[in-house]
PDB file of C-alpha atoms in Angstrom:
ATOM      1  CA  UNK A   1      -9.997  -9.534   8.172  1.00 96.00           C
ATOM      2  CA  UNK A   2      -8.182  -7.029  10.437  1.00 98.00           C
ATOM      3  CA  UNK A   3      -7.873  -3.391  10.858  1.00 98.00           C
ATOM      4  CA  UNK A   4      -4.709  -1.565  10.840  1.00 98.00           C
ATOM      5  CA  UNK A   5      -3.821   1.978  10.830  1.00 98.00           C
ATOM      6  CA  UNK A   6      -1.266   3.713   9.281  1.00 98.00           C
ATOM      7  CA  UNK A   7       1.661   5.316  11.819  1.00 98.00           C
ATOM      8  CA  UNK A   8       1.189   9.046   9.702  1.00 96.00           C
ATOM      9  CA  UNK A   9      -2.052   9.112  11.417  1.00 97.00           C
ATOM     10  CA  UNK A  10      -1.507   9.227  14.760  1.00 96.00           C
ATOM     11  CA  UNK A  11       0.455  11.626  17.108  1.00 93.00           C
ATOM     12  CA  UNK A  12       2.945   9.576  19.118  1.00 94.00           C
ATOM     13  CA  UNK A  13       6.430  10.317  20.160  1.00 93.00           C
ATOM     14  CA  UNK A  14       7.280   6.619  18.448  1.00 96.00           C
ATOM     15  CA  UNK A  15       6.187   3.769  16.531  1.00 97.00           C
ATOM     16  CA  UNK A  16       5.779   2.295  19.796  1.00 98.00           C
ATOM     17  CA  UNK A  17       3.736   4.647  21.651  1.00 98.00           C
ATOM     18  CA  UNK A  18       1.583   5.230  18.500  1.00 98.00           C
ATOM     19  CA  UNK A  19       1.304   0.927  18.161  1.00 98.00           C
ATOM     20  CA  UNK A  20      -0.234   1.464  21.939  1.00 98.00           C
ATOM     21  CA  UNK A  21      -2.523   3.905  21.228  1.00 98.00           C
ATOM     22  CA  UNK A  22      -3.930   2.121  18.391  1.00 98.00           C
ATOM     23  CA  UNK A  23      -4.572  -0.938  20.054  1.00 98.00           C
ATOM     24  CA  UNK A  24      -7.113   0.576  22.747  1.00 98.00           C
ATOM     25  CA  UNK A  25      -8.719   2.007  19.786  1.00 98.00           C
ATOM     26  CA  UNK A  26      -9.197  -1.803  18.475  1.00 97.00           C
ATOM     27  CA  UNK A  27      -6.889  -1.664  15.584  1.00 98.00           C
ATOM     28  CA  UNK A  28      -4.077  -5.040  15.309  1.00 98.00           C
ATOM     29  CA  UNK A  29      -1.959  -3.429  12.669  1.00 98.00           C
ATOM     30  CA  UNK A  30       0.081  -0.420  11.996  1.00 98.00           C
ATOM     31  CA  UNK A  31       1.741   0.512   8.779  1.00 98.00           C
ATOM     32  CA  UNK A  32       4.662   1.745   9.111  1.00 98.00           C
ATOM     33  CA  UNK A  33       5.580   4.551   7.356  1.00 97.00           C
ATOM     34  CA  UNK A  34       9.128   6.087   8.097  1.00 97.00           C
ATOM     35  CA  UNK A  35      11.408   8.504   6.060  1.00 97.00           C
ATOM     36  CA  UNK A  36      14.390   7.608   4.961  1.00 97.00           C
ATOM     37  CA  UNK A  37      16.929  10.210   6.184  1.00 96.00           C
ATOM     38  CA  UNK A  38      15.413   9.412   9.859  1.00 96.00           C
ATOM     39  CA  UNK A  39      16.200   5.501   9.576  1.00 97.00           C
ATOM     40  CA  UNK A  40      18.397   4.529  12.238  1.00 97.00           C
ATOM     41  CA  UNK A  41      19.297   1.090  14.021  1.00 97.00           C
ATOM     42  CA  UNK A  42      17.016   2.553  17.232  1.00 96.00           C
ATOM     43  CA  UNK A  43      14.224   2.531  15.242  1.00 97.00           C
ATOM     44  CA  UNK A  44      15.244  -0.948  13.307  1.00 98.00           C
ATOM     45  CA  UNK A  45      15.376  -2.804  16.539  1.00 98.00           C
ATOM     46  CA  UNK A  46      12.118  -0.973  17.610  1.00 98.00           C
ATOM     47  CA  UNK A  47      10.058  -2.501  14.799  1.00 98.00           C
ATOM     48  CA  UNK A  48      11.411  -5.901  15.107  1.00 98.00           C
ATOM     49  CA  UNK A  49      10.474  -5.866  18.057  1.00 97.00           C
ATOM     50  CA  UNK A  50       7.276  -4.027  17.960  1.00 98.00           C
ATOM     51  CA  UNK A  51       4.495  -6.911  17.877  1.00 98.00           C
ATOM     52  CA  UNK A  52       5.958  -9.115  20.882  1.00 97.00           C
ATOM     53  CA  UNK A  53       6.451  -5.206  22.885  1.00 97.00           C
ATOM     54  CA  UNK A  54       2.818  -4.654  22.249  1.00 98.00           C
ATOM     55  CA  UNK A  55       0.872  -7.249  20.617  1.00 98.00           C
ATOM     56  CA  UNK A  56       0.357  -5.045  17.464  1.00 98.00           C
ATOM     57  CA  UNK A  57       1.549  -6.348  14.300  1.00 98.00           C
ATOM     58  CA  UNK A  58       4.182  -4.019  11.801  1.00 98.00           C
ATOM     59  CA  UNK A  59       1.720  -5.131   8.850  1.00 98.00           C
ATOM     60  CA  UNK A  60       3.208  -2.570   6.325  1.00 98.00           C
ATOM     61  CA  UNK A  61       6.318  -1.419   6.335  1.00 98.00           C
ATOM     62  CA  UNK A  62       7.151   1.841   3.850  1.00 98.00           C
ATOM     63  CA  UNK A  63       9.869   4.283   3.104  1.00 98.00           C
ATOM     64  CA  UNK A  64       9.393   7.771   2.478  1.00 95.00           C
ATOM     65  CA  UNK A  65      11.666  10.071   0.302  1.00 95.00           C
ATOM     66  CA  UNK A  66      11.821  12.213  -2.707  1.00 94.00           C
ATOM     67  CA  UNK A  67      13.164   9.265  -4.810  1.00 95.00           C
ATOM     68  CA  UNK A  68      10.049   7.247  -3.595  1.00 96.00           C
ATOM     69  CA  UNK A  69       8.236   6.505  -6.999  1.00 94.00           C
ATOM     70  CA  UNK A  70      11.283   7.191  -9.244  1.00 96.00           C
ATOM     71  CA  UNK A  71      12.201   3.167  -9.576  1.00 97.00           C
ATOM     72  CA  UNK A  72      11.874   3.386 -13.359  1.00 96.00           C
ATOM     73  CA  UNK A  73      13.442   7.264 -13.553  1.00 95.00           C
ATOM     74  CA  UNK A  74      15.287   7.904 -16.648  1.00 94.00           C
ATOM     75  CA  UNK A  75      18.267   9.181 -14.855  1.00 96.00           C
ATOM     76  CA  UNK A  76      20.157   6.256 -13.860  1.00 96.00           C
ATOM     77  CA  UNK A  77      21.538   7.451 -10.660  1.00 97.00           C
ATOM     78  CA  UNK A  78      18.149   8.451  -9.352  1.00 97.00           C
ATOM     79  CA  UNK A  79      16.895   4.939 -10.150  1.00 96.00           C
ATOM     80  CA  UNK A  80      19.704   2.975  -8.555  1.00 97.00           C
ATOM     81  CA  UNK A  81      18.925   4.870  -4.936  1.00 97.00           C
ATOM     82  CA  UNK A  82      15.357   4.580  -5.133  1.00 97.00           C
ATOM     83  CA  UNK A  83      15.791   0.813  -5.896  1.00 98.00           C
ATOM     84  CA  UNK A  84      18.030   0.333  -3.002  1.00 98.00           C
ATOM     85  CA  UNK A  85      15.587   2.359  -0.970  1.00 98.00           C
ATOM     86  CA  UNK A  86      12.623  -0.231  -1.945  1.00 98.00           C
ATOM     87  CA  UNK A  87      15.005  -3.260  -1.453  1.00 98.00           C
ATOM     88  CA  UNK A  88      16.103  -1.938   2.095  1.00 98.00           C
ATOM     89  CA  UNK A  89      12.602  -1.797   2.850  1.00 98.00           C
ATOM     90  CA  UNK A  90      12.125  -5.114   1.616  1.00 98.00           C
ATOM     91  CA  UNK A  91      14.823  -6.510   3.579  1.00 98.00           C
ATOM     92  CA  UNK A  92      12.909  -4.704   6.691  1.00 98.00           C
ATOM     93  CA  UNK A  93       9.243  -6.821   5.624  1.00 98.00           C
ATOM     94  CA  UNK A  94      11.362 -10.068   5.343  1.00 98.00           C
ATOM     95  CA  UNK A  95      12.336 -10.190   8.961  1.00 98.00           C
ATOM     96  CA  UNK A  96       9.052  -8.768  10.045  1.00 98.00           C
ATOM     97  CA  UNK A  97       6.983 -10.832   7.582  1.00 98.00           C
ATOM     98  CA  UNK A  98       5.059  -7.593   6.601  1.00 98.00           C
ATOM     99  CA  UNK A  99       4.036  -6.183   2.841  1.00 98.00           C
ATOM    100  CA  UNK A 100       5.490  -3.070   0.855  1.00 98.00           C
ATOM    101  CA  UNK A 101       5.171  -1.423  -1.943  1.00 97.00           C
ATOM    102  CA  UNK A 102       5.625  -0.408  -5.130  1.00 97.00           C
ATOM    103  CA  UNK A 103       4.590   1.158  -8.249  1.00 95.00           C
ATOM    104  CA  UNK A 104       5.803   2.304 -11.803  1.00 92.00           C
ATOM    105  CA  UNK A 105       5.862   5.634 -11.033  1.00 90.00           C
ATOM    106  CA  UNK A 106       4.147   8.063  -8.532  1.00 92.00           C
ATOM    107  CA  UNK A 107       3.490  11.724  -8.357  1.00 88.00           C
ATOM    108  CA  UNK A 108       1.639  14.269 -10.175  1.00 86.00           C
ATOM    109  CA  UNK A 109       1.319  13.534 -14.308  1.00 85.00           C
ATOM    110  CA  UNK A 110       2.141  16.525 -16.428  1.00 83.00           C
ATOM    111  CA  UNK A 111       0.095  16.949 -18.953  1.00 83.00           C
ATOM    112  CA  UNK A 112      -2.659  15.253 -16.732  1.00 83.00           C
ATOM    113  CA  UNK A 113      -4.361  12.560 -18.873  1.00 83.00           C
ATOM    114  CA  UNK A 114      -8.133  13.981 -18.475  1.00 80.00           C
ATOM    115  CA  UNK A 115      -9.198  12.337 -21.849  1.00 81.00           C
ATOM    116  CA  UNK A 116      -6.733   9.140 -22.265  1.00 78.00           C
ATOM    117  CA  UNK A 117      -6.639   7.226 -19.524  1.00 77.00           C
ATOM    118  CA  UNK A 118      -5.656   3.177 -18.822  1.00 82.00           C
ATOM    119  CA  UNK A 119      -2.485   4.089 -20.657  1.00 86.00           C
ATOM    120  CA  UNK A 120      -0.315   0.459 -21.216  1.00 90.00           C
ATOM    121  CA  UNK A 121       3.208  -0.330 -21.257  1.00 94.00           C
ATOM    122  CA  UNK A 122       4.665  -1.036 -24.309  1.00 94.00           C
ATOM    123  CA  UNK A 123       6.348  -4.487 -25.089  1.00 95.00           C
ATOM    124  CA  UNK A 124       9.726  -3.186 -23.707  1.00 96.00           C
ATOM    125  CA  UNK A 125       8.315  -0.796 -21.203  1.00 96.00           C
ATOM    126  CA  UNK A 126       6.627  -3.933 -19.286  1.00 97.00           C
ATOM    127  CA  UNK A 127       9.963  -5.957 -19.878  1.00 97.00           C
ATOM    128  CA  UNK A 128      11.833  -3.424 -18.006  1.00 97.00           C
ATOM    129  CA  UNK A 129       9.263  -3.040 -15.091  1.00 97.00           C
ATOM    130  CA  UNK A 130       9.230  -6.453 -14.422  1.00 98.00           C
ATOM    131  CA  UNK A 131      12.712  -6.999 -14.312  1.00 97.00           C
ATOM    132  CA  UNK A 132      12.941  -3.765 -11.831  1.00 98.00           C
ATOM    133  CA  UNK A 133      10.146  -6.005  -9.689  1.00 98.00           C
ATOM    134  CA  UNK A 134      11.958  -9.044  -9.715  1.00 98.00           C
ATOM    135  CA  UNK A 135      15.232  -7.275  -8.670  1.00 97.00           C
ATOM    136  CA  UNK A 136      13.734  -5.249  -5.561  1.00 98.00           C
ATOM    137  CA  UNK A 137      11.524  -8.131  -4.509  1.00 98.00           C
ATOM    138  CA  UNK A 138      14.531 -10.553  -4.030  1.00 97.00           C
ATOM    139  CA  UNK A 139      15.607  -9.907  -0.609  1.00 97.00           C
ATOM    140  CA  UNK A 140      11.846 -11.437   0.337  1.00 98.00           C
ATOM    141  CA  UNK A 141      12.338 -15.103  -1.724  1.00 97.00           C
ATOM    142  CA  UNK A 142      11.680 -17.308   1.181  1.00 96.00           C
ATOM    143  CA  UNK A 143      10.248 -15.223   3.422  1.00 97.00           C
ATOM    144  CA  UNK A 144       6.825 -14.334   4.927  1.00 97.00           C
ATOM    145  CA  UNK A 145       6.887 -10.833   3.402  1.00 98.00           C
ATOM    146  CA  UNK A 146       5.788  -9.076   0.474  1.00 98.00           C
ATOM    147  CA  UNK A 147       6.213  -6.886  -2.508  1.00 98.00           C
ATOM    148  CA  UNK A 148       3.263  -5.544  -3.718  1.00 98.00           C
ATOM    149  CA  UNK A 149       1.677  -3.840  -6.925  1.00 98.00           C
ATOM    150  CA  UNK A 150      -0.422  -0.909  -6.488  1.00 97.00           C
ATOM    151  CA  UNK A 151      -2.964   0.635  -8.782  1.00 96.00           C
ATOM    152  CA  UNK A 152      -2.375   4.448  -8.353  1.00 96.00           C
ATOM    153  CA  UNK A 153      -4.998   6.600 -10.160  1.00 95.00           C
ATOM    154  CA  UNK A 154      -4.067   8.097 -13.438  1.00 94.00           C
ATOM    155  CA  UNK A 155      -3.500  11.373 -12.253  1.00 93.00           C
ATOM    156  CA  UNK A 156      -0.348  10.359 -10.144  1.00 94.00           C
ATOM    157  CA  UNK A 157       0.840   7.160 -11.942  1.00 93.00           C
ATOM    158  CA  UNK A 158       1.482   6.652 -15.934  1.00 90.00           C
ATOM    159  CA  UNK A 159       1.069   3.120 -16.277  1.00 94.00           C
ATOM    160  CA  UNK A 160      -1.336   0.134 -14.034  1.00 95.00           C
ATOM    161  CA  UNK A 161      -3.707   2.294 -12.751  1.00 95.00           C
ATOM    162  CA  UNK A 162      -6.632  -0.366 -12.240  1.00 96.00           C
ATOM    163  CA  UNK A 163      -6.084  -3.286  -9.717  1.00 97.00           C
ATOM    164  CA  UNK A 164      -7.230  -5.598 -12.604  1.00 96.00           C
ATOM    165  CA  UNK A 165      -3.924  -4.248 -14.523  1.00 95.00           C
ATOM    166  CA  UNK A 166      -2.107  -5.049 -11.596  1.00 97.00           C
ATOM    167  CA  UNK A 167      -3.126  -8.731 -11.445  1.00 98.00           C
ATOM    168  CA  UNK A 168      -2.114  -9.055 -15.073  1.00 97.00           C
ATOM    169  CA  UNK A 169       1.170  -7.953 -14.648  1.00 97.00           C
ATOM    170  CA  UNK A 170       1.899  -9.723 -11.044  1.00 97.00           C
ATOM    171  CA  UNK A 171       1.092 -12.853 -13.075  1.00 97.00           C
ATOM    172  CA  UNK A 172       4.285 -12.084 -15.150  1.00 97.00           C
ATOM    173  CA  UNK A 173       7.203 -11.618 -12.413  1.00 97.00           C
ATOM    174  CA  UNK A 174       6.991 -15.186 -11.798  1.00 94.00           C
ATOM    175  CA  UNK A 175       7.658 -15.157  -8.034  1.00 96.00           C
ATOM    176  CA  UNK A 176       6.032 -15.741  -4.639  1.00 96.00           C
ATOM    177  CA  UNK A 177       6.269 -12.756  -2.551  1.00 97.00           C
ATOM    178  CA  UNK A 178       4.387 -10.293  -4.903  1.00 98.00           C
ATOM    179  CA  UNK A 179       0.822  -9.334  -5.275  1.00 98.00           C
ATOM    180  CA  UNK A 180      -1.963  -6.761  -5.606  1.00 98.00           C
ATOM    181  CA  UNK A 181      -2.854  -3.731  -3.235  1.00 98.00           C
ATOM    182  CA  UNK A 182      -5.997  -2.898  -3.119  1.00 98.00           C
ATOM    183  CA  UNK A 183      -6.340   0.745  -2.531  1.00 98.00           C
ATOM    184  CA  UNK A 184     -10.321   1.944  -2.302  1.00 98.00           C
ATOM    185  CA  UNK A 185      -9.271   5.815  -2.905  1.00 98.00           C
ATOM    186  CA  UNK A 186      -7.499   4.978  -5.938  1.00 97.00           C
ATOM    187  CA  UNK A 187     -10.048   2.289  -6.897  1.00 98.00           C
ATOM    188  CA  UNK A 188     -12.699   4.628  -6.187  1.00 97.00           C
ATOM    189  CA  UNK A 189     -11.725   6.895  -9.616  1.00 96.00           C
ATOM    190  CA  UNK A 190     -10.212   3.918 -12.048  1.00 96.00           C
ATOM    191  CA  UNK A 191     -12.411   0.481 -11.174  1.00 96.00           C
ATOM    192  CA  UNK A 192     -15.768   0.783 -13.200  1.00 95.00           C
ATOM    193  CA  UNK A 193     -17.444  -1.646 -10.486  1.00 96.00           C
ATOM    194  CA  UNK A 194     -15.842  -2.818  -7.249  1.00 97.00           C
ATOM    195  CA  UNK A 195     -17.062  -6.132  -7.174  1.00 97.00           C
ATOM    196  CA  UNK A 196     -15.965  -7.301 -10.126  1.00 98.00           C
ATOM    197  CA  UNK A 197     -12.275  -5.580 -10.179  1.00 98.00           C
ATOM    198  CA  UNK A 198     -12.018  -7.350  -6.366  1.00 98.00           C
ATOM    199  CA  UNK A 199     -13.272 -10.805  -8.292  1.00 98.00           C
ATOM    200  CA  UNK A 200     -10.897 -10.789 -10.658  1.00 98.00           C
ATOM    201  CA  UNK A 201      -8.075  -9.813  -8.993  1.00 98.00           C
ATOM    202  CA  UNK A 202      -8.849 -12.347  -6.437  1.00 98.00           C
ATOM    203  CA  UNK A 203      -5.890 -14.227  -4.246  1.00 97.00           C
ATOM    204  CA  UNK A 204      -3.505 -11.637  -5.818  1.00 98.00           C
ATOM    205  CA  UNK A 205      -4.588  -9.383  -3.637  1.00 98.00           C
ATOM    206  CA  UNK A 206      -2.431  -9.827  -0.542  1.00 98.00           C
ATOM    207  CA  UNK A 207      -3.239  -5.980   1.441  1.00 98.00           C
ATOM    208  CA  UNK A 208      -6.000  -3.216   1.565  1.00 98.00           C
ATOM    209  CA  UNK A 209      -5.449   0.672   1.791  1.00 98.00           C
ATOM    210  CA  UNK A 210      -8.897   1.718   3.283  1.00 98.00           C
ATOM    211  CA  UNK A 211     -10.280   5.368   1.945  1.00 98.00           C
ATOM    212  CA  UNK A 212     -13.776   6.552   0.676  1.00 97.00           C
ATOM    213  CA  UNK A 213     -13.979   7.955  -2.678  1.00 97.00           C
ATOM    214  CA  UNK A 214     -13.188  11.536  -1.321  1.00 97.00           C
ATOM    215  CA  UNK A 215      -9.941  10.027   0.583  1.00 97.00           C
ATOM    216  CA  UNK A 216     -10.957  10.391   3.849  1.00 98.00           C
ATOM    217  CA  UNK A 217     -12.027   7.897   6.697  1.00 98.00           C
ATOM    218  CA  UNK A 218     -14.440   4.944   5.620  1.00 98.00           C
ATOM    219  CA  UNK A 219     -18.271   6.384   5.999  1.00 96.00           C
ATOM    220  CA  UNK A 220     -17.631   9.436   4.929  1.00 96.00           C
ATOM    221  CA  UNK A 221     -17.863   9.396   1.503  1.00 97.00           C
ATOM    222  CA  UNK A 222     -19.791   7.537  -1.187  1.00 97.00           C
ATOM    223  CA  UNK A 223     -18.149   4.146  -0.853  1.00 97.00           C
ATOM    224  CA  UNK A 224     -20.515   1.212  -0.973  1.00 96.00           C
ATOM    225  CA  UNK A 225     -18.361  -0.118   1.715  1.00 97.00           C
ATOM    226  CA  UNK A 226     -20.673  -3.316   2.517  1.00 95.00           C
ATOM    227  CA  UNK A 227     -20.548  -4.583  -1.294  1.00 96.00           C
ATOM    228  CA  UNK A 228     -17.328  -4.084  -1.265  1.00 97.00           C
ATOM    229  CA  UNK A 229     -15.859  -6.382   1.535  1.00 97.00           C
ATOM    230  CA  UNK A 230     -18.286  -8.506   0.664  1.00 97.00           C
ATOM    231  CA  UNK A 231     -16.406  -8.998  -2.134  1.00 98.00           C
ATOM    232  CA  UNK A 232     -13.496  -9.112  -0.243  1.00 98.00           C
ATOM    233  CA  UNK A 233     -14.809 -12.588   1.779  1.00 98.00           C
ATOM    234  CA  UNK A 234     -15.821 -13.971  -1.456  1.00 98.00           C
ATOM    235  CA  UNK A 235     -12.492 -13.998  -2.559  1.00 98.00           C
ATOM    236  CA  UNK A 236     -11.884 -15.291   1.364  1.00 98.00           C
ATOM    237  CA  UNK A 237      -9.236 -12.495   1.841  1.00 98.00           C
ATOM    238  CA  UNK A 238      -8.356 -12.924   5.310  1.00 96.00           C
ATOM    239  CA  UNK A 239      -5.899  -9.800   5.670  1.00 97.00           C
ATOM    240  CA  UNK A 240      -5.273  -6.342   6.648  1.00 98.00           C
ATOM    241  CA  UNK A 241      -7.745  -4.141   5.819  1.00 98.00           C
ATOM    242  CA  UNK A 242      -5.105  -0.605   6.542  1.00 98.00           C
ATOM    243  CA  UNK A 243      -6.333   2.834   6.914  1.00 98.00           C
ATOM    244  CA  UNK A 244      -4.634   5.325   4.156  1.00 98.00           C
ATOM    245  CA  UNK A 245      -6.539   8.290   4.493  1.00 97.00           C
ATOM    246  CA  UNK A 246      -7.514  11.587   6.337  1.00 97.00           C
ATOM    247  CA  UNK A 247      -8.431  11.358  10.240  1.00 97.00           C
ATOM    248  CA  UNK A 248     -11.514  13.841   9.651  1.00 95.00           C
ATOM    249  CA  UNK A 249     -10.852  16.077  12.978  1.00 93.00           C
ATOM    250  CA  UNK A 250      -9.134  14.768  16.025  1.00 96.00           C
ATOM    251  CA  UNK A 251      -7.664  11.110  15.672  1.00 97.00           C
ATOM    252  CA  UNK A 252      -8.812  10.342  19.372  1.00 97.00           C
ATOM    253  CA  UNK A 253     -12.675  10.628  18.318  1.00 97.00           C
ATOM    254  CA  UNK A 254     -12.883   9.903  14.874  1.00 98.00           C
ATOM    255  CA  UNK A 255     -10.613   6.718  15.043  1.00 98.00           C
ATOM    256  CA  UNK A 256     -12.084   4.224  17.939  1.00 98.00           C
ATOM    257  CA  UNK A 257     -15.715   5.296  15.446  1.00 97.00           C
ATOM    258  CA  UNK A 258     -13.678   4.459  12.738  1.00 98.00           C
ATOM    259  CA  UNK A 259     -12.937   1.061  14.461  1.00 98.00           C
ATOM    260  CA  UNK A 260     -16.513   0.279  15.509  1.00 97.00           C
ATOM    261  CA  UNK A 261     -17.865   1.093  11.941  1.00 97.00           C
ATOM    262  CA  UNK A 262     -15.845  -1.022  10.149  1.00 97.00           C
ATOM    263  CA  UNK A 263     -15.994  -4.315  12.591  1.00 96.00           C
ATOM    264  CA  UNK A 264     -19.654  -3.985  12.152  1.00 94.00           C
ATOM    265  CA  UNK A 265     -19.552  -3.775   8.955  1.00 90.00           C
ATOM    266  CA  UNK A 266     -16.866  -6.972   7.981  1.00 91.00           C
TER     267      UNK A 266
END
């Protein structure tokens, strides 16, 4: 397993200069994460050429909008450019050989399901998703990159909250370049037990989004973080394992600890 670190979380005047930053600190990744309106060629041709430039691999690659999370938005036109959002980034993690991501929906839920949650699609409601997947996952058919599925707590995502949901309906779009995200923060409030979600998702699982239960940096929270990649090896994920979470404080001190915690600990 490797660490990575997500770009959000560290000052830098580019992907670049943040990838170099990391890298003393002992991380191998970076996630990417880049909104949309500031996309430019520049910045293309800097992350395809961002691993050979500094020996840190573009693991994650993400856009960032307000029509991020609408892919299954009732009003059509929203839908189409949030799909064409997720399938540019897709076309980005083809070349790069990197995952991304996706979800029913995301944002805050409204009424907030306090008393009924692990809602399911219905018959045509799962239909549609997974025709939505297999459209915005098709610029990565032969590739090394990946489309992923990620379980977003209940209280920001309707539908596939748990990462054993998530395996069920990967096992449905019938293609190679899709999979489960693990994401600990999320997991931390919908997986009864760790272990066993992480068993039975198993090789579906393709990237990890590290945060303890209270969403900041691994250690401090309540995250049985030894059971858990033990786990992980048992399923012989060999991976990114990609911080998605606060810094706690200054990035310069609490990330190379960060670094040293978790290689001690996997």
């Amino acid at each position: 397993m490797k660490l990575a670190c997500t770009s959000s979380m560290v000052s830098g005047a580019s992907i670049t200069e943040k990838a170099n930053i990391i890298r003393e600190w002992g991380y191998e990744g970076i996630a990417v994460f880049v909104e949309f309106k500031e996309w430019n060629d520049k910045m293309y041709q800097e992350v395809l050429g961002l691993e050979k430039k500094t020996g840190v691999k573009p693991c994650e690659f993400v856009f960032g909008d307000e029509i991020y999370g609408h892919l299954m938005d009732a009003d059509k036109d929203i839908r189409k450019k949030s799909r064409e959002m997720y399938k540019l980034a897709a076309q980005v993690c083809a070349e790069i050989g990197a995952v991304t991501e996706l979800e029913f929906s995301y944002g805050p839920q409204n009424p907030l399901p306090l008393f009924n949650p692990y809602v399911k699609m219905s018959e045509s409601q799962e239909e549609e998703f997974l025709e939505m997947y297999r459209e915005v996952a098709e610029p990565l058919e032969g590739t090394q990159g990946t489309m992923l599925l990620e379980g977003i707590n209940r209280y920001e995502s309707l539908f596939m909250n748990s990462i054993k949901d998530c395996k069920d309906v990967v096992d449905k779009v019938g293609m190679k370049n899709v999979g489960v995200l693990a994401d600990f923060f999320h997991m931390s409030i919908e997986e009864a037990d760790f272990k066993e979600s992480i068993l039975y998702a198993g090789s579906s699982i393709k990237h990890v989004h590290l945060g303890d239960n209270n969403r900041l940096l691994p250690g401090y929270g309540m995250t049985d973080w030894k059971t858990c990649f033990q786990a992980l090896k048992d399923i012989k994920y060999n991976g990114f394992l990609n911080l998605e979470c606060s810094t706690c404080g200054i990035p310069e001190e609490t990330l190379p600890k960060t670094a040293e915690f978790l290689k001690k600990m996997i």
